[in-house]
Amino acid sequence: NNWRQIQRTQLQNLWQEETTRDSESRDKNLNATFYTNYLLNDSNSLGVRYNFSRAPENQLEGISTSKLLKDSTLYEEGISIGDNMTQSSTHYANLYYNGKIKEWEIAFNADAMLSNNKQSTYGKETFADDEREVPMRNKTKNSLYAGKLDLTHPLWGGKISFGAEYSHTDSKNTLIDNSGLL
């Protein structure tokens, strides 16, 4: 992936920023899905679905250059080199039941999702004789649990329905900066 951007801003002086980026990425992704549905009888069905996805290696390498010109004269120049490695995995499960027991209609649905993401980033920046290295690690964990139950029963020529819903989400993000800059 290569791109170039030029931005001009006219103030007291004409400022022009030229930015280029050359990057290359390599991705490996694995996915597996299992699901089954059962029709127990004319009034009852249930099913389950499980999906697992894994990205053992998603890597992005890139170099960016930046030039800042003031009235067509070089004012500042910089270069950034970056290397980013990400590993992630996600588990997703769904369970449902739709049925009728005696006069009760029942609809139940539950979901669960767990994901982990580990990212290592290395950056080296050089601007106006100032050079710094920025190594960082980032860990993200997410979880979601949700369920819904609806019950319906005949009542006085109509129907009465009631139910419950539950959901819980949790997200944790840890950033480790070994450079001391942040």
Coordinates of C-alpha atoms in Angstrom, one line a residue:
N1 CA 0.0 0.0 0.0
N2 CA 1.6 3.2 -1.1
W3 CA 0.1 6.7 -0.9
R4 CA 1.2 10.4 -1.1
Q5 CA -0.6 13.4 0.3
I6 CA 0.1 17.1 -0.1
Q7 CA -1.5 19.7 2.0
R8 CA -1.1 23.5 1.4
T9 CA -2.1 26.1 4.0
Q10 CA -1.9 29.8 3.2
L11 CA -1.4 32.0 6.3
Q12 CA 1.2 34.7 6.5
N13 CA 3.4 32.2 4.7
L14 CA 2.6 29.3 2.4
W15 CA 3.0 26.1 4.3
Q16 CA 3.1 22.8 2.4
E17 CA 3.3 19.4 4.0
E18 CA 4.2 16.4 1.8
T19 CA 3.6 13.0 3.4
T20 CA 4.3 9.6 1.8
R21 CA 3.7 6.1 3.2
D22 CA 4.9 2.8 1.9
S23 CA 3.6 -0.2 3.7
E24 CA 3.2 -4.0 3.3
S25 CA 1.0 -6.3 5.3
R26 CA 0.9 -10.1 5.6
D27 CA -2.2 -11.7 7.2
K28 CA -2.9 -15.3 8.3
N29 CA -6.5 -16.0 9.4
L30 CA -8.1 -19.3 10.4
N31 CA -11.9 -19.8 10.9
A32 CA -13.9 -22.8 12.0
T33 CA -17.6 -23.0 12.5
F34 CA -19.8 -25.8 13.9
Y35 CA -23.6 -25.5 14.0
T36 CA -26.5 -27.9 14.3
N37 CA -30.3 -27.5 14.6
Y38 CA -32.7 -30.1 15.8
L39 CA -36.4 -30.1 15.1
L40 CA -37.6 -32.2 18.1
N41 CA -41.2 -32.3 16.9
D42 CA -43.7 -29.9 15.2
S43 CA -43.6 -27.5 18.2
N44 CA -40.0 -27.6 19.5
S45 CA -36.7 -26.8 17.9
L46 CA -33.2 -26.1 19.3
G47 CA -29.8 -25.3 18.0
V48 CA -26.3 -24.4 18.8
R49 CA -23.6 -22.6 16.9
Y50 CA -19.9 -22.2 17.7
N51 CA -17.4 -20.1 15.7
F52 CA -13.7 -19.8 16.4
S53 CA -11.4 -17.4 14.5
R54 CA -7.7 -17.0 15.0
A55 CA -5.2 -14.6 13.4
P56 CA -1.8 -16.1 14.4
E57 CA 0.1 -13.5 12.5
N58 CA -1.0 -10.2 11.1
Q59 CA 2.0 -8.0 10.4
L60 CA 2.2 -4.5 9.0
E61 CA 5.6 -2.9 8.1
G62 CA 5.8 0.6 6.9
I63 CA 7.9 3.7 6.4
S64 CA 6.5 7.3 6.3
T65 CA 8.3 10.4 5.3
S66 CA 7.2 13.9 6.0
K67 CA 8.5 17.2 4.6
L68 CA 7.3 20.6 5.7
L69 CA 8.0 23.5 3.4
K70 CA 7.7 27.2 4.3
D71 CA 7.4 29.4 1.2
S72 CA 9.0 26.5 -0.8
T73 CA 12.0 26.2 1.6
L74 CA 12.5 23.1 3.6
Y75 CA 11.5 23.8 7.2
E76 CA 11.4 20.3 8.8
E77 CA 11.8 16.8 7.6
G78 CA 11.1 13.5 9.3
I79 CA 10.9 9.8 8.8
S80 CA 9.0 7.1 10.7
I81 CA 9.6 3.4 10.5
G82 CA 7.1 1.1 12.0
D83 CA 6.6 -2.6 12.5
N84 CA 3.3 -3.9 14.0
M85 CA 2.6 -7.6 14.8
T86 CA -0.9 -8.6 15.9
Q87 CA -2.2 -11.9 17.2
S88 CA -5.9 -12.4 17.9
S89 CA -8.5 -15.1 18.6
T90 CA -12.3 -14.9 19.0
H91 CA -14.8 -17.5 20.4
Y92 CA -18.5 -17.0 19.6
A93 CA -21.3 -19.3 20.7
N94 CA -25.1 -19.1 20.3
L95 CA -27.8 -21.3 21.8
Y96 CA -31.5 -21.1 21.1
Y97 CA -34.7 -22.9 21.9
N98 CA -38.2 -22.2 20.4
G99 CA -41.0 -24.4 21.5
K100 CA -44.3 -25.0 23.1
I101 CA -44.8 -26.9 26.4
K102 CA -48.5 -27.5 27.1
E103 CA -50.0 -24.0 26.5
W104 CA -46.7 -22.1 27.1
E105 CA -44.8 -20.7 24.1
I106 CA -41.1 -20.4 24.9
A107 CA -38.4 -18.5 23.1
F108 CA -34.9 -18.6 24.5
N109 CA -31.7 -17.2 22.9
A110 CA -28.2 -16.9 24.4
D111 CA -24.9 -15.6 23.1
A112 CA -21.3 -15.5 24.3
M113 CA -18.3 -13.9 22.8
L114 CA -14.7 -13.9 24.1
S115 CA -11.8 -12.2 22.2
N116 CA -8.1 -11.7 22.9
N117 CA -5.8 -9.4 20.9
K118 CA -2.0 -9.0 21.5
Q119 CA -0.2 -6.3 19.6
S120 CA 3.5 -5.4 19.5
T121 CA 4.6 -2.2 17.9
Y122 CA 8.0 -0.9 17.2
G123 CA 8.5 2.6 15.9
K124 CA 11.5 4.7 15.1
E125 CA 11.0 8.4 14.4
T126 CA 13.6 11.0 13.3
F127 CA 12.6 14.7 13.2
A128 CA 15.0 17.6 13.1
D129 CA 18.0 15.7 14.5
D130 CA 15.8 14.2 17.3
E131 CA 15.6 10.4 17.1
R132 CA 13.5 8.2 19.3
E133 CA 12.4 4.6 19.4
V134 CA 8.9 3.7 20.5
P135 CA 8.4 0.1 21.4
M136 CA 4.9 -0.7 22.8
R137 CA 2.8 -3.7 23.6
N138 CA -1.0 -3.7 23.8
K139 CA -3.3 -6.4 25.1
T140 CA -7.0 -6.3 24.7
K141 CA -9.6 -8.7 26.2
N142 CA -13.3 -8.5 25.4
S143 CA -16.2 -10.5 26.6
L144 CA -20.0 -10.4 26.0
Y145 CA -22.7 -12.6 27.5
A146 CA -26.3 -12.0 26.6
G147 CA -29.6 -13.9 27.0
K148 CA -33.2 -13.5 26.4
L149 CA -36.3 -15.5 27.5
D150 CA -39.8 -14.8 26.3
L151 CA -42.8 -16.7 27.7
T152 CA -46.3 -16.5 26.3
H153 CA -49.5 -18.0 27.6
P154 CA -53.2 -17.7 26.4
L155 CA -55.3 -15.5 28.6
W156 CA -59.0 -14.5 28.2
G157 CA -59.1 -15.0 24.5
G158 CA -55.7 -13.2 24.0
K159 CA -52.2 -13.8 25.1
I160 CA -50.0 -12.6 27.9
S161 CA -46.3 -12.3 27.4
F162 CA -43.4 -11.7 29.8
G163 CA -39.7 -12.3 29.8
A164 CA -36.3 -11.2 30.7
E165 CA -33.1 -10.0 29.1
Y166 CA -29.6 -10.1 30.4
S167 CA -26.4 -8.7 29.0
H168 CA -22.9 -8.3 30.3
T169 CA -19.9 -6.8 28.5
D170 CA -16.4 -6.4 29.7
S171 CA -13.4 -4.8 27.9
K172 CA -9.9 -4.5 29.2
N173 CA -7.1 -2.8 27.3
T174 CA -3.5 -2.7 28.6
L175 CA -0.9 -0.5 27.0
I176 CA 2.8 -1.1 28.0
D177 CA 5.2 1.7 26.8
N178 CA 8.8 0.8 27.4
S179 CA 10.1 4.0 25.9
G180 CA 9.1 6.4 28.7
L181 CA 7.6 8.8 26.2
L182 CA 4.0 8.2 27.3

